[in-house]
Amino acid sequence: MEEQLREMLVAYGRRLVESGLVQGTWGNISVRLDERYMLTTPSGLDYMRLTPGDMVKVEISTLEYEGAIRPTSEKGLHAAIYQGRSDVGAVIHTHAKYCSVFAAARKDMPVLEDFRSIFGDVIRLAPYALAGSKALMKNTAAALGDNFGAIMASHGMVACGRDLEEAFENCVRMEENGRRQLL
């Protein structure tokens, strides 16, 4: 199962690039391996060149990781979501264009009727905190609550789901909601 999840992280990383939801190496993906571990994308490596062996196994409670490849600097953000939400099996963080407009404006994102069954009436804004910080972890997990997406002030967005497919679709839905709100 672990090898299959590593392959899926590679595939969804490429899908994020191909769909324009990430630029360069910005953003990160994780999947819950079990109650103790998650697999994350590595720090600073090109999504189009990643291999299953580049994915990093991280202990959710301690953030300790296996191997020489460093995990994403946002590993704590992913871990905080998994610790607070047993229903979440995958997390995606991006700086997608339209969601980032709401992040830069430091505004909650109103939700269109089409997406309310997933996100409710509003996708909440997490107060600003430095990237990779404990404050960012806490603020984002709190803004997420029991929703499947949150905007991170002056930073980007996070989407989650029961699995990678659902997390990716929720990421796409959030960006589409933002696009339609702004246009």
mmCIF file of C-alpha atoms in Angstrom:
data_model
loop_
_atom_site.group_PDB
_atom_site.id
_atom_site.type_symbol
_atom_site.label_atom_id
_atom_site.label_comp_id
_atom_site.label_asym_id
_atom_site.label_seq_id
_atom_site.Cartn_x
_atom_site.Cartn_y
_atom_site.Cartn_z
ATOM 1 C CA MET A 1 0.000 0.000 0.000
ATOM 2 C CA GLU A 2 2.835 2.439 0.809
ATOM 3 C CA GLU A 3 4.372 2.052 -2.637
ATOM 4 C CA GLN A 4 1.000 2.705 -4.283
ATOM 5 C CA LEU A 5 0.527 5.889 -2.210
ATOM 6 C CA ARG A 6 4.035 7.064 -3.158
ATOM 7 C CA GLU A 7 3.132 6.609 -6.836
ATOM 8 C CA MET A 8 -0.119 8.487 -6.319
ATOM 9 C CA LEU A 9 1.714 11.435 -4.720
ATOM 10 C CA VAL A 10 3.927 11.617 -7.814
ATOM 11 C CA ALA A 11 0.894 11.488 -10.113
ATOM 12 C CA TYR A 12 -1.063 14.132 -8.204
ATOM 13 C CA GLY A 13 1.998 16.396 -8.022
ATOM 14 C CA ARG A 14 2.123 16.320 -11.808
ATOM 15 C CA ARG A 15 -1.617 16.940 -12.025
ATOM 16 C CA LEU A 16 -1.218 20.036 -9.840
ATOM 17 C CA VAL A 17 1.421 21.403 -12.226
ATOM 18 C CA GLU A 18 -0.559 20.493 -15.365
ATOM 19 C CA SER A 19 -3.714 22.127 -14.009
ATOM 20 C CA GLY A 20 -1.865 25.327 -13.055
ATOM 21 C CA LEU A 21 -2.543 24.959 -9.332
ATOM 22 C CA VAL A 22 1.158 25.156 -8.423
ATOM 23 C CA GLN A 23 4.044 27.105 -9.862
ATOM 24 C CA GLY A 24 7.577 25.748 -9.681
ATOM 25 C CA THR A 25 8.182 23.879 -6.444
ATOM 26 C CA TRP A 26 5.696 25.918 -4.386
ATOM 27 C CA GLY A 27 3.046 23.920 -2.607
ATOM 28 C CA ASN A 28 3.037 20.441 -1.121
ATOM 29 C CA ILE A 29 1.003 17.270 -0.825
ATOM 30 C CA SER A 30 0.648 14.614 1.830
ATOM 31 C CA VAL A 31 -1.305 11.442 2.370
ATOM 32 C CA ARG A 32 -2.020 9.672 5.639
ATOM 33 C CA LEU A 33 -0.235 6.335 5.622
ATOM 34 C CA ASP A 34 -1.755 5.172 8.912
ATOM 35 C CA GLU A 35 -2.499 6.683 12.328
ATOM 36 C CA ARG A 36 1.216 7.189 13.016
ATOM 37 C CA TYR A 37 2.725 8.222 9.647
ATOM 38 C CA MET A 38 2.115 10.363 6.616
ATOM 39 C CA LEU A 39 3.943 10.533 3.299
ATOM 40 C CA THR A 40 4.822 14.021 2.035
ATOM 41 C CA THR A 41 6.381 15.545 -1.018
ATOM 42 C CA PRO A 42 9.996 16.607 -0.476
ATOM 43 C CA SER A 43 11.208 20.154 0.012
ATOM 44 C CA GLY A 44 12.159 22.138 -3.091
ATOM 45 C CA LEU A 45 12.107 19.413 -5.758
ATOM 46 C CA ASP A 46 10.410 19.806 -9.167
ATOM 47 C CA TYR A 47 7.057 17.977 -9.250
ATOM 48 C CA MET A 48 7.664 16.850 -12.822
ATOM 49 C CA ARG A 49 10.875 15.040 -11.814
ATOM 50 C CA LEU A 50 9.706 13.396 -8.602
ATOM 51 C CA THR A 51 9.818 9.625 -8.179
ATOM 52 C CA PRO A 52 8.050 7.452 -5.600
ATOM 53 C CA GLY A 53 11.385 7.109 -3.779
ATOM 54 C CA ASP A 54 11.507 10.897 -3.254
ATOM 55 C CA MET A 55 8.411 10.859 -1.028
ATOM 56 C CA VAL A 56 9.222 11.267 2.655
ATOM 57 C CA LYS A 57 7.735 9.210 5.486
ATOM 58 C CA VAL A 58 7.050 11.523 8.449
ATOM 59 C CA GLU A 59 5.799 10.651 11.922
ATOM 60 C CA ILE A 60 2.668 12.734 12.482
ATOM 61 C CA SER A 61 3.159 13.379 16.210
ATOM 62 C CA THR A 62 6.911 14.152 16.250
ATOM 63 C CA LEU A 63 7.574 15.309 12.648
ATOM 64 C CA GLU A 64 10.640 13.056 12.563
ATOM 65 C CA TYR A 65 11.308 11.683 9.105
ATOM 66 C CA GLU A 66 13.103 8.794 7.482
ATOM 67 C CA GLY A 67 15.941 9.066 4.973
ATOM 68 C CA ALA A 68 18.176 11.806 3.642
ATOM 69 C CA ILE A 69 15.537 13.710 1.644
ATOM 70 C CA ARG A 70 13.924 16.525 3.633
ATOM 71 C CA PRO A 71 10.122 16.674 3.716
ATOM 72 C CA THR A 72 8.204 19.824 2.896
ATOM 73 C CA SER A 73 8.763 22.672 5.326
ATOM 74 C CA GLU A 74 4.972 22.632 5.843
ATOM 75 C CA LYS A 75 4.996 19.090 7.267
ATOM 76 C CA GLY A 76 3.704 20.480 10.574
ATOM 77 C CA LEU A 77 0.688 22.019 8.850
ATOM 78 C CA HIS A 78 -0.206 18.661 7.333
ATOM 79 C CA ALA A 79 0.354 16.876 10.652
ATOM 80 C CA ALA A 80 -1.845 19.359 12.528
ATOM 81 C CA ILE A 81 -4.708 18.678 10.121
ATOM 82 C CA TYR A 82 -4.323 14.896 10.453
ATOM 83 C CA GLN A 83 -4.177 15.161 14.247
ATOM 84 C CA GLY A 84 -7.393 17.172 14.335
ATOM 85 C CA ARG A 85 -9.330 15.342 11.629
ATOM 86 C CA SER A 86 -9.550 11.552 11.580
ATOM 87 C CA ASP A 87 -11.686 11.807 8.416
ATOM 88 C CA VAL A 88 -8.869 13.432 6.406
ATOM 89 C CA GLY A 89 -6.635 11.120 4.385
ATOM 90 C CA ALA A 90 -4.866 13.674 2.156
ATOM 91 C CA VAL A 91 -3.898 17.352 2.283
ATOM 92 C CA ILE A 92 -2.837 19.696 -0.530
ATOM 93 C CA HIS A 93 -1.355 23.162 0.003
ATOM 94 C CA THR A 94 -0.927 25.450 -3.002
ATOM 95 C CA HIS A 95 -0.576 29.072 -3.978
ATOM 96 C CA ALA A 96 -3.246 28.783 -6.667
ATOM 97 C CA LYS A 97 -3.928 32.098 -8.419
ATOM 98 C CA TYR A 98 -7.519 32.901 -7.472
ATOM 99 C CA CYS A 99 -7.321 31.526 -3.936
ATOM 100 C CA SER A 100 -4.157 33.579 -3.476
ATOM 101 C CA VAL A 101 -6.101 36.754 -4.302
ATOM 102 C CA PHE A 102 -8.289 36.077 -1.253
ATOM 103 C CA ALA A 103 -5.159 35.219 0.763
ATOM 104 C CA ALA A 104 -3.476 38.499 -0.257
ATOM 105 C CA ALA A 105 -6.641 40.479 0.489
ATOM 106 C CA ARG A 106 -6.926 38.617 3.809
ATOM 107 C CA LYS A 107 -10.575 37.817 3.177
ATOM 108 C CA ASP A 108 -12.781 34.802 3.725
ATOM 109 C CA MET A 109 -13.929 33.331 0.422
ATOM 110 C CA PRO A 110 -17.714 33.275 -0.069
ATOM 111 C CA VAL A 111 -18.890 29.987 -1.535
ATOM 112 C CA LEU A 112 -21.114 29.733 -4.597
ATOM 113 C CA GLU A 113 -24.195 27.528 -4.477
ATOM 114 C CA ASP A 114 -22.464 24.840 -6.598
ATOM 115 C CA PHE A 115 -19.857 24.193 -3.900
ATOM 116 C CA ARG A 116 -21.786 24.729 -0.655
ATOM 117 C CA SER A 117 -22.372 21.015 -0.063
ATOM 118 C CA ILE A 118 -18.576 20.657 0.230
ATOM 119 C CA PHE A 119 -17.431 23.943 1.776
ATOM 120 C CA GLY A 120 -20.535 25.457 3.399
ATOM 121 C CA ASP A 121 -21.248 29.160 2.990
ATOM 122 C CA VAL A 122 -17.681 30.404 3.424
ATOM 123 C CA ILE A 123 -14.099 29.167 3.200
ATOM 124 C CA ARG A 124 -12.509 30.730 6.254
ATOM 125 C CA LEU A 125 -9.320 32.761 6.372
ATOM 126 C CA ALA A 126 -6.557 31.638 8.735
ATOM 127 C CA PRO A 127 -4.817 34.616 10.380
ATOM 128 C CA TYR A 128 -1.344 35.350 9.044
ATOM 129 C CA ALA A 129 1.646 33.466 10.429
ATOM 130 C CA LEU A 130 5.113 32.752 9.072
ATOM 131 C CA ALA A 131 5.456 29.795 6.697
ATOM 132 C CA GLY A 132 6.416 26.626 8.526
ATOM 133 C CA SER A 133 5.613 28.085 11.952
ATOM 134 C CA LYS A 134 3.571 26.549 14.774
ATOM 135 C CA ALA A 135 1.251 29.563 14.575
ATOM 136 C CA LEU A 136 0.548 28.779 10.910
ATOM 137 C CA MET A 137 -0.232 25.174 11.851
ATOM 138 C CA LYS A 138 -2.642 26.207 14.609
ATOM 139 C CA ASN A 139 -4.276 29.049 12.679
ATOM 140 C CA THR A 140 -4.865 26.971 9.560
ATOM 141 C CA ALA A 141 -6.167 23.913 11.409
ATOM 142 C CA ALA A 142 -8.567 26.170 13.342
ATOM 143 C CA ALA A 143 -9.779 27.951 10.168
ATOM 144 C CA LEU A 144 -10.271 24.583 8.473
ATOM 145 C CA GLY A 145 -12.423 23.297 11.334
ATOM 146 C CA ASP A 146 -14.625 20.561 9.897
ATOM 147 C CA ASN A 147 -14.494 22.055 6.393
ATOM 148 C CA PHE A 148 -12.459 20.740 3.438
ATOM 149 C CA GLY A 149 -10.636 23.964 2.637
ATOM 150 C CA ALA A 150 -9.151 27.113 4.155
ATOM 151 C CA ILE A 151 -7.434 30.261 2.913
ATOM 152 C CA MET A 152 -4.111 31.166 4.552
ATOM 153 C CA ALA A 153 -3.643 34.944 4.949
ATOM 154 C CA SER A 154 -0.916 36.311 2.656
ATOM 155 C CA HIS A 155 0.102 32.763 1.818
ATOM 156 C CA GLY A 156 -2.211 30.460 -0.158
ATOM 157 C CA MET A 157 -4.752 27.750 0.442
ATOM 158 C CA VAL A 158 -5.152 24.261 1.823
ATOM 159 C CA ALA A 159 -7.614 21.624 0.650
ATOM 160 C CA CYS A 160 -8.179 18.174 2.062
ATOM 161 C CA GLY A 161 -10.258 15.078 1.513
ATOM 162 C CA ARG A 162 -10.712 11.461 2.487
ATOM 163 C CA ASP A 163 -8.104 10.502 -0.132
ATOM 164 C CA LEU A 164 -5.822 12.125 -2.708
ATOM 165 C CA GLU A 165 -8.461 12.196 -5.412
ATOM 166 C CA GLU A 166 -10.952 14.017 -3.196
ATOM 167 C CA ALA A 167 -8.295 16.434 -1.882
ATOM 168 C CA PHE A 168 -7.261 17.235 -5.467
ATOM 169 C CA GLU A 169 -10.878 17.731 -6.566
ATOM 170 C CA ASN A 170 -11.478 20.010 -3.567
ATOM 171 C CA CYS A 171 -8.383 22.002 -4.520
ATOM 172 C CA VAL A 172 -9.770 22.390 -8.056
ATOM 173 C CA ARG A 173 -13.206 23.322 -6.680
ATOM 174 C CA MET A 174 -11.752 25.979 -4.363
ATOM 175 C CA GLU A 175 -9.805 27.567 -7.200
ATOM 176 C CA GLU A 176 -12.859 27.482 -9.483
ATOM 177 C CA ASN A 177 -14.981 29.034 -6.736
ATOM 178 C CA GLY A 178 -12.388 31.794 -6.338
ATOM 179 C CA ARG A 179 -12.196 32.348 -10.091
ATOM 180 C CA ARG A 180 -15.951 32.659 -10.429
ATOM 181 C CA GLN A 181 -16.215 34.954 -7.379
ATOM 182 C CA LEU A 182 -13.597 37.316 -8.810
ATOM 183 C CA LEU A 183 -14.739 37.276 -12.430
#
